[in-house]
Tab-separated table of C-alpha atoms in Angstrom:
chain	number	residue	atom	x	y	z
P	1	UNK	CA	54.240	-24.851	1.965
P	2	UNK	CA	51.855	-26.842	4.020
P	3	UNK	CA	54.319	-26.655	6.880
P	4	UNK	CA	53.474	-23.016	7.585
P	5	UNK	CA	49.987	-24.022	8.576
P	6	UNK	CA	51.267	-26.157	11.399
P	7	UNK	CA	53.957	-24.249	13.295
P	8	UNK	CA	53.294	-26.417	16.343
P	9	UNK	CA	54.299	-29.553	14.415
P	10	UNK	CA	57.899	-29.559	15.693
P	11	UNK	CA	56.800	-29.441	19.293
P	12	UNK	CA	54.158	-32.087	18.751
P	13	UNK	CA	56.615	-34.504	17.111
P	14	UNK	CA	59.090	-34.036	19.983
P	15	UNK	CA	56.415	-34.659	22.584
P	16	UNK	CA	55.261	-37.910	20.955
P	17	UNK	CA	58.614	-39.583	21.450
P	18	UNK	CA	57.067	-42.956	22.224
P	19	UNK	CA	55.948	-43.037	18.596
P	20	UNK	CA	58.191	-40.583	16.739
P	21	UNK	CA	61.817	-41.701	16.609
P	22	UNK	CA	63.851	-38.624	17.517
P	23	UNK	CA	67.323	-39.617	16.322
P	24	UNK	CA	66.589	-42.267	13.713
P	25	UNK	CA	70.115	-42.568	12.305
P	26	UNK	CA	71.355	-43.698	15.720
P	27	UNK	CA	69.223	-46.827	15.567
P	28	UNK	CA	70.800	-48.327	12.477
P	29	UNK	CA	71.141	-52.052	13.059
P	30	UNK	CA	69.169	-51.831	16.314
P	31	UNK	CA	65.636	-50.923	15.317
P	32	UNK	CA	64.232	-53.889	17.184
P	33	UNK	CA	65.227	-52.264	20.480
P	34	UNK	CA	62.661	-49.532	19.938
P	35	UNK	CA	59.840	-52.047	20.261
P	36	UNK	CA	58.356	-54.039	23.121
P	37	UNK	CA	59.045	-57.215	21.157
P	38	UNK	CA	62.497	-56.574	19.676
P	39	UNK	CA	62.715	-59.882	17.806
P	40	UNK	CA	59.535	-59.537	15.798
P	41	UNK	CA	59.817	-59.062	12.004
P	42	UNK	CA	60.375	-55.462	10.942
P	43	UNK	CA	58.230	-53.977	8.160
P	44	UNK	CA	58.906	-50.576	6.631
P	45	UNK	CA	56.494	-48.254	4.855
P	46	UNK	CA	58.128	-45.615	2.662
P	47	UNK	CA	55.884	-42.571	2.465
P	48	UNK	CA	53.285	-43.114	5.169
P	49	UNK	CA	51.225	-40.042	4.364
P	50	UNK	CA	48.345	-39.609	6.749
P	51	UNK	CA	49.051	-42.953	8.374
P	52	UNK	CA	45.880	-44.947	7.903
P	53	UNK	CA	47.778	-47.891	6.399
P	54	UNK	CA	50.500	-48.213	9.003
P	55	UNK	CA	48.152	-47.613	11.937
P	56	UNK	CA	45.731	-50.210	10.557
P	57	UNK	CA	48.500	-52.703	9.830
P	58	UNK	CA	49.883	-52.195	13.334
P	59	UNK	CA	46.555	-53.166	14.834
P	60	UNK	CA	46.001	-56.038	12.425
P	61	UNK	CA	49.486	-57.482	12.968
P	62	UNK	CA	50.648	-57.215	16.575
P	63	UNK	CA	53.230	-59.897	15.709
P	64	UNK	CA	55.096	-57.452	13.437
P	65	UNK	CA	57.029	-54.246	14.197
P	66	UNK	CA	56.366	-51.367	11.793
P	67	UNK	CA	58.394	-48.300	10.888
P	68	UNK	CA	56.812	-45.561	8.794
P	69	UNK	CA	58.874	-42.975	6.922
P	70	UNK	CA	57.261	-39.662	6.029
P	71	UNK	CA	59.328	-36.596	5.284
P	72	UNK	CA	56.529	-34.003	5.099
P	73	UNK	CA	56.260	-32.676	8.638
P	74	UNK	CA	52.708	-31.384	8.347
P	75	UNK	CA	51.611	-34.777	6.989
P	76	UNK	CA	53.378	-37.049	9.476
P	77	UNK	CA	51.611	-35.200	12.291
P	78	UNK	CA	48.347	-36.722	11.055
P	79	UNK	CA	49.945	-40.144	10.848
P	80	UNK	CA	51.186	-39.904	14.437
P	81	UNK	CA	47.676	-39.016	15.584
P	82	UNK	CA	46.305	-42.073	13.756
P	83	UNK	CA	48.862	-44.308	15.451
P	84	UNK	CA	47.958	-42.832	18.867
P	85	UNK	CA	44.287	-43.461	18.152
P	86	UNK	CA	44.983	-47.026	16.999
P	87	UNK	CA	46.433	-47.617	20.478
P	88	UNK	CA	49.047	-50.059	19.233
P	89	UNK	CA	52.598	-50.418	20.545
P	90	UNK	CA	54.294	-51.795	17.447
P	91	UNK	CA	54.453	-48.719	15.187
P	92	UNK	CA	57.225	-46.097	15.070
P	93	UNK	CA	57.269	-43.063	12.790
P	94	UNK	CA	60.290	-41.325	11.279
P	95	UNK	CA	60.249	-37.787	9.882
P	96	UNK	CA	63.153	-38.103	7.476
P	97	UNK	CA	63.722	-37.913	3.763
P	98	UNK	CA	65.798	-41.040	3.603
P	99	UNK	CA	67.554	-40.656	0.301
P	100	UNK	CA	69.488	-43.781	1.028
P	101	UNK	CA	67.844	-46.346	3.277
P	102	UNK	CA	71.269	-47.815	3.997
P	103	UNK	CA	71.972	-44.795	6.197
P	104	UNK	CA	69.009	-45.699	8.396
P	105	UNK	CA	69.056	-49.487	8.286
P	106	UNK	CA	71.698	-52.169	8.491
P	107	UNK	CA	71.926	-54.770	5.740
P	108	UNK	CA	69.263	-57.474	6.131
P	109	UNK	CA	67.500	-55.602	8.947
P	110	UNK	CA	64.043	-55.473	7.300
P	111	UNK	CA	61.574	-58.194	6.296
P	112	UNK	CA	59.102	-56.320	4.106
P	113	UNK	CA	58.813	-52.911	2.442
P	114	UNK	CA	55.553	-51.202	1.465
P	115	UNK	CA	55.237	-48.518	-1.189
P	116	UNK	CA	51.745	-47.065	-1.086
P	117	UNK	CA	50.594	-44.604	-3.741
P	118	UNK	CA	54.088	-43.321	-4.331
P	119	UNK	CA	54.620	-40.349	-6.619
P	120	UNK	CA	54.358	-41.786	-10.156
P	121	UNK	CA	56.799	-39.297	-11.744
P	122	UNK	CA	55.153	-39.906	-15.130
P	123	UNK	CA	57.703	-38.120	-17.300
P	124	UNK	CA	60.420	-40.338	-18.742
P	125	UNK	CA	63.098	-37.867	-17.663
P	126	UNK	CA	62.035	-38.402	-14.033
P	127	UNK	CA	62.265	-42.194	-14.150
P	128	UNK	CA	65.141	-42.151	-11.656
P	129	UNK	CA	62.897	-40.610	-9.020
P	130	UNK	CA	60.338	-43.412	-9.075
P	131	UNK	CA	60.628	-45.519	-5.943
P	132	UNK	CA	60.777	-48.667	-8.065
P	133	UNK	CA	63.721	-47.477	-10.195
P	134	UNK	CA	66.636	-49.865	-10.038
P	135	UNK	CA	68.761	-47.682	-7.737
P	136	UNK	CA	65.983	-47.845	-5.149
P	137	UNK	CA	65.654	-51.596	-5.669
P	138	UNK	CA	69.371	-51.856	-4.869
P	139	UNK	CA	68.733	-50.120	-1.549
P	140	UNK	CA	65.756	-52.358	-0.771
P	141	UNK	CA	67.738	-55.469	-1.632
P	142	UNK	CA	70.494	-54.366	0.746
P	143	UNK	CA	68.343	-53.618	3.784
P	144	UNK	CA	65.930	-56.523	3.261
P	145	UNK	CA	66.633	-60.023	4.475
P	146	UNK	CA	67.279	-62.611	1.717
P	147	UNK	CA	63.937	-63.323	0.038
P	148	UNK	CA	62.563	-60.065	1.448
P	149	UNK	CA	59.478	-58.635	-0.191
P	150	UNK	CA	58.325	-55.329	-1.610
P	151	UNK	CA	54.596	-54.615	-1.899
P	152	UNK	CA	53.484	-51.795	-4.172
P	153	UNK	CA	49.960	-50.413	-4.158
P	154	UNK	CA	48.910	-47.657	-6.527
P	155	UNK	CA	46.063	-46.303	-8.608
P	156	UNK	CA	48.541	-45.130	-11.223
P	157	UNK	CA	48.541	-47.319	-14.332
P	158	UNK	CA	51.890	-46.078	-15.584
P	159	UNK	CA	53.720	-46.542	-12.283
P	160	UNK	CA	52.236	-50.009	-11.853
P	161	UNK	CA	53.201	-51.200	-15.320
P	162	UNK	CA	56.656	-49.671	-14.981
P	163	UNK	CA	57.191	-51.269	-11.595
P	164	UNK	CA	56.225	-54.785	-12.698
P	165	UNK	CA	58.803	-54.575	-15.473
P	166	UNK	CA	61.410	-52.925	-13.231
P	167	UNK	CA	61.021	-55.595	-10.520
P	168	UNK	CA	61.258	-58.341	-13.122
P	169	UNK	CA	64.225	-56.891	-15.014
P	170	UNK	CA	66.038	-56.512	-11.682
P	171	UNK	CA	65.605	-60.243	-11.112
P	172	UNK	CA	62.833	-60.094	-8.514
P	173	UNK	CA	60.061	-62.706	-8.617
P	174	UNK	CA	56.431	-61.607	-8.687
P	175	UNK	CA	54.526	-63.457	-5.984
P	176	UNK	CA	51.149	-61.808	-6.178
P	177	UNK	CA	49.459	-59.391	-8.555
P	178	UNK	CA	46.056	-57.745	-8.527
P	179	UNK	CA	44.891	-55.447	-11.300
P	180	UNK	CA	41.710	-54.597	-9.388
P	181	UNK	CA	42.321	-55.049	-5.687
P	182	UNK	CA	38.907	-53.919	-4.509
P	183	UNK	CA	37.167	-56.382	-6.847
P	184	UNK	CA	39.031	-59.107	-4.928
P	185	UNK	CA	37.440	-58.035	-1.641
P	186	UNK	CA	40.525	-59.071	0.311
P	187	UNK	CA	39.407	-58.784	3.953
P	188	UNK	CA	43.003	-58.188	5.058
P	189	UNK	CA	43.640	-55.220	2.775
P	190	UNK	CA	44.225	-52.052	4.804
P	191	UNK	CA	43.327	-49.123	2.537
P	192	UNK	CA	45.113	-45.796	2.663
P	193	UNK	CA	43.110	-42.566	2.787
P	194	UNK	CA	43.975	-41.921	-0.849
P	195	UNK	CA	42.995	-45.457	-1.840
P	196	UNK	CA	39.525	-45.137	-0.289
P	197	UNK	CA	38.933	-41.895	-2.108
P	198	UNK	CA	40.009	-43.114	-5.549
P	199	UNK	CA	38.480	-46.551	-5.271
P	200	UNK	CA	35.136	-44.926	-4.429
P	201	UNK	CA	35.340	-43.145	-7.779
P	202	UNK	CA	35.579	-46.493	-9.565
P	203	UNK	CA	39.320	-46.269	-10.188
P	204	UNK	CA	40.950	-49.718	-10.028
P	205	UNK	CA	43.647	-50.113	-7.391
P	206	UNK	CA	46.695	-52.121	-8.447
P	207	UNK	CA	48.888	-54.142	-6.099
P	208	UNK	CA	51.837	-56.453	-6.477
P	209	UNK	CA	54.307	-58.165	-4.198
P	210	UNK	CA	57.746	-59.106	-5.463
P	211	UNK	CA	60.598	-60.803	-3.646
P	212	UNK	CA	64.327	-60.663	-4.062
P	213	UNK	CA	66.015	-63.918	-4.928
P	214	UNK	CA	69.060	-63.084	-2.824
H	1	UNK	CA	28.759	-78.926	-31.716
H	2	UNK	CA	29.402	-75.982	-33.942
H	3	UNK	CA	31.009	-78.345	-36.447
H	4	UNK	CA	27.645	-79.759	-37.537
H	5	UNK	CA	26.695	-76.417	-38.966
H	6	UNK	CA	29.572	-76.497	-41.414
H	7	UNK	CA	29.789	-79.941	-43.041
H	8	UNK	CA	31.640	-78.388	-45.981
H	9	UNK	CA	34.501	-77.323	-43.675
H	10	UNK	CA	36.678	-80.375	-44.427
H	11	UNK	CA	36.518	-79.797	-48.144
H	12	UNK	CA	37.156	-76.084	-47.760
H	13	UNK	CA	40.246	-76.625	-45.596
H	14	UNK	CA	41.647	-79.124	-48.099
H	15	UNK	CA	41.075	-76.762	-50.993
H	16	UNK	CA	42.853	-73.863	-49.278
H	17	UNK	CA	46.138	-75.693	-49.143
H	18	UNK	CA	48.166	-72.572	-49.882
H	19	UNK	CA	47.068	-71.332	-46.443
H	20	UNK	CA	46.030	-74.430	-44.489
H	21	UNK	CA	48.934	-76.761	-43.745
H	22	UNK	CA	47.647	-80.245	-44.605
H	23	UNK	CA	50.205	-82.458	-42.856
H	24	UNK	CA	51.594	-80.173	-40.177
H	25	UNK	CA	53.584	-82.781	-38.245
H	26	UNK	CA	55.694	-83.418	-41.344
H	27	UNK	CA	57.054	-79.872	-41.250
H	28	UNK	CA	58.702	-80.099	-37.857
H	29	UNK	CA	62.035	-78.299	-38.079
H	30	UNK	CA	61.242	-77.044	-41.584
H	31	UNK	CA	58.413	-74.583	-41.187
H	32	UNK	CA	60.338	-71.882	-42.977
H	33	UNK	CA	60.039	-73.858	-46.232
H	34	UNK	CA	56.293	-73.270	-46.287
H	35	UNK	CA	56.847	-69.550	-46.805
H	36	UNK	CA	58.060	-67.411	-49.665
H	37	UNK	CA	60.766	-66.031	-47.385
H	38	UNK	CA	61.933	-69.107	-45.465
H	39	UNK	CA	64.485	-67.288	-43.328
H	40	UNK	CA	62.141	-64.720	-41.835
H	41	UNK	CA	61.367	-64.953	-38.106
H	42	UNK	CA	58.570	-67.381	-37.262
H	43	UNK	CA	55.741	-66.259	-34.942
H	44	UNK	CA	53.104	-68.643	-33.611
H	45	UNK	CA	49.609	-67.855	-32.389
H	46	UNK	CA	48.028	-70.538	-30.210
H	47	UNK	CA	44.256	-70.418	-30.584
H	48	UNK	CA	43.678	-68.163	-33.586
H	49	UNK	CA	39.885	-68.182	-33.340
H	50	UNK	CA	38.292	-66.217	-36.138
H	51	UNK	CA	41.677	-65.019	-37.380
H	52	UNK	CA	41.478	-61.241	-37.203
H	53	UNK	CA	44.717	-61.024	-35.204
H	54	UNK	CA	46.868	-63.273	-37.368
H	55	UNK	CA	45.512	-61.887	-40.635
H	56	UNK	CA	46.093	-58.333	-39.419
H	57	UNK	CA	49.570	-59.131	-38.095
H	58	UNK	CA	50.428	-60.803	-41.387
H	59	UNK	CA	49.589	-57.652	-43.281
H	60	UNK	CA	51.295	-55.391	-40.742
H	61	UNK	CA	54.483	-57.466	-40.655
H	62	UNK	CA	55.457	-58.831	-44.070
H	63	UNK	CA	58.942	-59.355	-42.621
H	64	UNK	CA	57.652	-62.108	-40.320
H	65	UNK	CA	56.195	-65.556	-41.045
H	66	UNK	CA	53.119	-66.482	-39.006
H	67	UNK	CA	51.593	-69.821	-38.074
H	68	UNK	CA	48.162	-69.934	-36.443
H	69	UNK	CA	46.906	-72.951	-34.533
H	70	UNK	CA	43.174	-73.441	-34.140
H	71	UNK	CA	41.691	-76.820	-33.377
H	72	UNK	CA	38.000	-75.993	-33.805
H	73	UNK	CA	37.272	-76.780	-37.442
H	74	UNK	CA	34.215	-74.568	-37.774
H	75	UNK	CA	36.201	-71.651	-36.306
H	76	UNK	CA	39.397	-71.988	-38.313
H	77	UNK	CA	37.322	-71.782	-41.495
H	78	UNK	CA	36.574	-68.170	-40.630
H	79	UNK	CA	40.239	-67.511	-39.916
H	80	UNK	CA	41.269	-68.913	-43.291
H	81	UNK	CA	38.755	-66.622	-44.997
H	82	UNK	CA	40.224	-63.637	-43.139
H	83	UNK	CA	43.731	-64.586	-44.253
H	84	UNK	CA	42.518	-64.917	-47.881
H	85	UNK	CA	40.878	-61.499	-47.646
H	86	UNK	CA	44.030	-59.982	-46.110
H	87	UNK	CA	45.833	-61.069	-49.296
H	88	UNK	CA	49.089	-61.743	-47.486
H	89	UNK	CA	51.532	-64.548	-48.265
H	90	UNK	CA	53.146	-64.945	-44.834
H	91	UNK	CA	50.396	-66.653	-42.834
H	92	UNK	CA	49.761	-70.403	-42.540
H	93	UNK	CA	46.975	-71.994	-40.531
H	94	UNK	CA	46.990	-75.339	-38.749
H	95	UNK	CA	43.861	-77.208	-37.658
H	96	UNK	CA	45.370	-79.248	-34.848
H	97	UNK	CA	44.974	-79.552	-31.126
H	98	UNK	CA	48.656	-79.473	-30.419
H	99	UNK	CA	48.822	-80.887	-26.940
H	100	UNK	CA	52.574	-80.766	-27.116
H	101	UNK	CA	54.111	-78.129	-29.370
H	102	UNK	CA	57.304	-80.143	-29.466
H	103	UNK	CA	55.554	-82.600	-31.786
H	104	UNK	CA	54.962	-79.820	-34.311
H	105	UNK	CA	58.076	-77.692	-33.882
H	106	UNK	CA	61.761	-78.374	-33.505
H	107	UNK	CA	63.623	-76.894	-30.551
H	108	UNK	CA	64.417	-73.198	-31.097
H	109	UNK	CA	62.329	-73.018	-34.270
H	110	UNK	CA	60.065	-70.133	-33.153
H	111	UNK	CA	60.773	-66.488	-32.298
H	112	UNK	CA	57.556	-65.366	-30.642
H	113	UNK	CA	54.353	-66.949	-29.315
H	114	UNK	CA	51.003	-65.175	-28.951
H	115	UNK	CA	48.243	-66.242	-26.582
H	116	UNK	CA	45.121	-64.212	-27.306
H	117	UNK	CA	42.093	-64.472	-25.057
H	118	UNK	CA	42.893	-68.031	-24.061
H	119	UNK	CA	40.425	-69.976	-21.967
H	120	UNK	CA	40.947	-68.691	-18.386
H	121	UNK	CA	40.016	-71.980	-16.676
H	122	UNK	CA	39.108	-70.052	-13.514
H	123	UNK	CA	38.733	-72.996	-11.145
H	124	UNK	CA	41.854	-73.855	-9.174
H	125	UNK	CA	41.475	-77.529	-10.047
H	126	UNK	CA	41.853	-76.623	-13.730
H	127	UNK	CA	45.072	-74.635	-13.273
H	128	UNK	CA	47.006	-77.211	-15.333
H	129	UNK	CA	44.873	-76.450	-18.384
H	130	UNK	CA	45.745	-72.749	-18.476
H	131	UNK	CA	48.093	-72.022	-21.359
H	132	UNK	CA	50.441	-70.198	-18.986
H	133	UNK	CA	50.780	-73.122	-16.561
H	134	UNK	CA	54.380	-74.175	-16.111
H	135	UNK	CA	54.092	-77.315	-18.249
H	136	UNK	CA	53.072	-75.145	-21.195
H	137	UNK	CA	55.880	-72.709	-20.435
H	138	UNK	CA	58.275	-75.671	-20.666
H	139	UNK	CA	56.985	-76.367	-24.173
H	140	UNK	CA	57.283	-72.716	-25.176
H	141	UNK	CA	60.799	-72.518	-23.817
H	142	UNK	CA	61.774	-75.579	-25.855
H	143	UNK	CA	60.407	-74.461	-29.224
H	144	UNK	CA	61.376	-70.789	-28.818
H	145	UNK	CA	64.798	-69.470	-29.625
H	146	UNK	CA	66.882	-68.334	-26.604
H	147	UNK	CA	65.374	-65.060	-25.378
H	148	UNK	CA	62.142	-65.886	-27.231
H	149	UNK	CA	59.027	-64.053	-26.161
H	150	UNK	CA	55.471	-64.877	-25.198
H	151	UNK	CA	52.784	-62.207	-25.497
H	152	UNK	CA	49.528	-62.723	-23.636
H	153	UNK	CA	46.442	-60.634	-24.268
H	154	UNK	CA	43.254	-61.163	-22.297
H	155	UNK	CA	40.258	-59.455	-20.761
H	156	UNK	CA	40.295	-61.961	-17.916
H	157	UNK	CA	41.631	-60.478	-14.674
H	158	UNK	CA	42.289	-63.838	-13.054
H	159	UNK	CA	44.168	-65.311	-16.012
H	160	UNK	CA	46.254	-62.160	-16.386
H	161	UNK	CA	47.261	-62.012	-12.723
H	162	UNK	CA	47.970	-65.742	-12.682
H	163	UNK	CA	50.053	-65.518	-15.829
H	164	UNK	CA	52.249	-62.652	-14.599
H	165	UNK	CA	53.108	-64.679	-11.512
H	166	UNK	CA	53.523	-67.921	-13.476
H	167	UNK	CA	55.888	-66.290	-15.998
H	168	UNK	CA	57.885	-64.742	-13.183
H	169	UNK	CA	58.070	-67.850	-11.001
H	170	UNK	CA	59.249	-69.796	-14.053
H	171	UNK	CA	62.148	-67.369	-14.403
H	172	UNK	CA	60.871	-65.375	-17.361
H	173	UNK	CA	61.452	-61.612	-17.464
H	174	UNK	CA	58.539	-59.250	-18.010
H	175	UNK	CA	59.375	-56.833	-20.802
H	176	UNK	CA	56.130	-54.995	-21.227
H	177	UNK	CA	52.860	-54.805	-19.303
H	178	UNK	CA	49.635	-52.948	-19.952
H	179	UNK	CA	46.711	-53.090	-17.570
H	180	UNK	CA	44.518	-51.115	-19.966
H	181	UNK	CA	45.763	-51.629	-23.488
H	182	UNK	CA	43.131	-49.550	-25.225
H	183	UNK	CA	43.835	-46.568	-23.000
H	184	UNK	CA	47.375	-46.681	-24.392
H	185	UNK	CA	46.082	-46.216	-27.941
H	186	UNK	CA	48.934	-48.295	-29.339
H	187	UNK	CA	48.616	-47.803	-33.117
H	188	UNK	CA	50.297	-51.170	-33.732
H	189	UNK	CA	47.882	-53.206	-31.639
H	190	UNK	CA	45.903	-55.628	-33.805
H	191	UNK	CA	42.680	-56.400	-31.933
H	192	UNK	CA	40.956	-59.768	-32.061
H	193	UNK	CA	37.209	-59.962	-32.743
H	194	UNK	CA	36.634	-60.775	-29.079
H	195	UNK	CA	38.856	-57.902	-27.962
H	196	UNK	CA	36.889	-55.357	-30.005
H	197	UNK	CA	33.629	-56.572	-28.547
H	198	UNK	CA	34.727	-56.519	-24.920
H	199	UNK	CA	36.739	-53.334	-25.122
H	200	UNK	CA	33.680	-51.583	-26.565
H	201	UNK	CA	31.843	-52.525	-23.360
H	202	UNK	CA	34.464	-50.685	-21.309
H	203	UNK	CA	36.256	-53.837	-20.173
H	204	UNK	CA	40.017	-53.221	-19.824
H	205	UNK	CA	42.220	-55.398	-22.016
H	206	UNK	CA	45.397	-56.670	-20.366
H	207	UNK	CA	48.612	-57.483	-22.207
H	208	UNK	CA	52.093	-58.566	-21.245
H	209	UNK	CA	55.187	-59.796	-23.000
H	210	UNK	CA	57.684	-61.981	-21.185
H	211	UNK	CA	60.918	-63.500	-22.419
H	212	UNK	CA	62.816	-66.597	-21.483
H	213	UNK	CA	66.292	-66.086	-20.137
H	214	UNK	CA	67.579	-69.222	-21.829
């Protein structure tokens, strides 16, 4: 377990209570109050990893409030440090394994969800664990506002192809697709640590944004 | 004009009247009658080029009737030769520039449409010419049976991304997506001449199948 290498992680996460939300389930329906600008749109990243994406997005979009979920304690520590370094006030981190987002968020509380380099669970028997399986889409649909969007970014061919079909079969509309994001040279793309590493090897990065119709 | 190189093309196409449909507009609503098995499903390829796909599909699927449209006379000649060589009775070729498929086919007459390596028309101002622009999707929806499918195969990143979004925005459901078809090693894939050439260069081939919900 990576956790053993960082026994100080608990203390660190408690100390950084301006960034790390200490009792996240108590904020259901009231996440805006955790931010300086409570009425700004709320964007959620599921699986923030080392935090480069959410810290970068926070800086790039001061007009948006961001919440990052990361359940691996030794990993979220790095993300919190990135957010501190980014010196931005609109990012909050949550160290929870939210099996059901509806426990953390009220219906229609979120504007946009990001899934970055999620575990592809390539075996068919693990389909239900993929974060774009229909039971997860049901959760996203509930906590997102009507017309709310999900953006998936991955280097995994199988997860990408699966997700496009899963979004579509669920009734979501694809708004934007890239089958080689770095070829597009989108100046607004904020790469994750993982993305930089794999893109440098010549691996295409896939991205799509889909919206719910309800 | 490539046509000038093949002045014998007209005669050849008239002679091959067991394969080349001579008066295609007269068969609207009655395409099945042109085949030995009139009640088999009818699949249409728009832009058959040199014919490797439709000839190969004809051999692979004797249980399906195929019609291939190709409006370049000097090109369709090659396709007709491929169909002759494939020695299959379930493929008919049409040398027409069908601007509106509804002139050639009755509503709900077709089961499946294939678009292989269609012109990508990359400039925004030419969007309306892309074969996955909404006005073409309207035609496909009309001539396809309810739940009828469109399969697009291309090496063009821009056309593929555009088409996924266009299908989805139109209300079609994505059933199958591959962002690197040759990596999948699908034994049933019938490559076009163009596909073989570009795949050999390491270019990924993209494919998707979408169905209408009506």
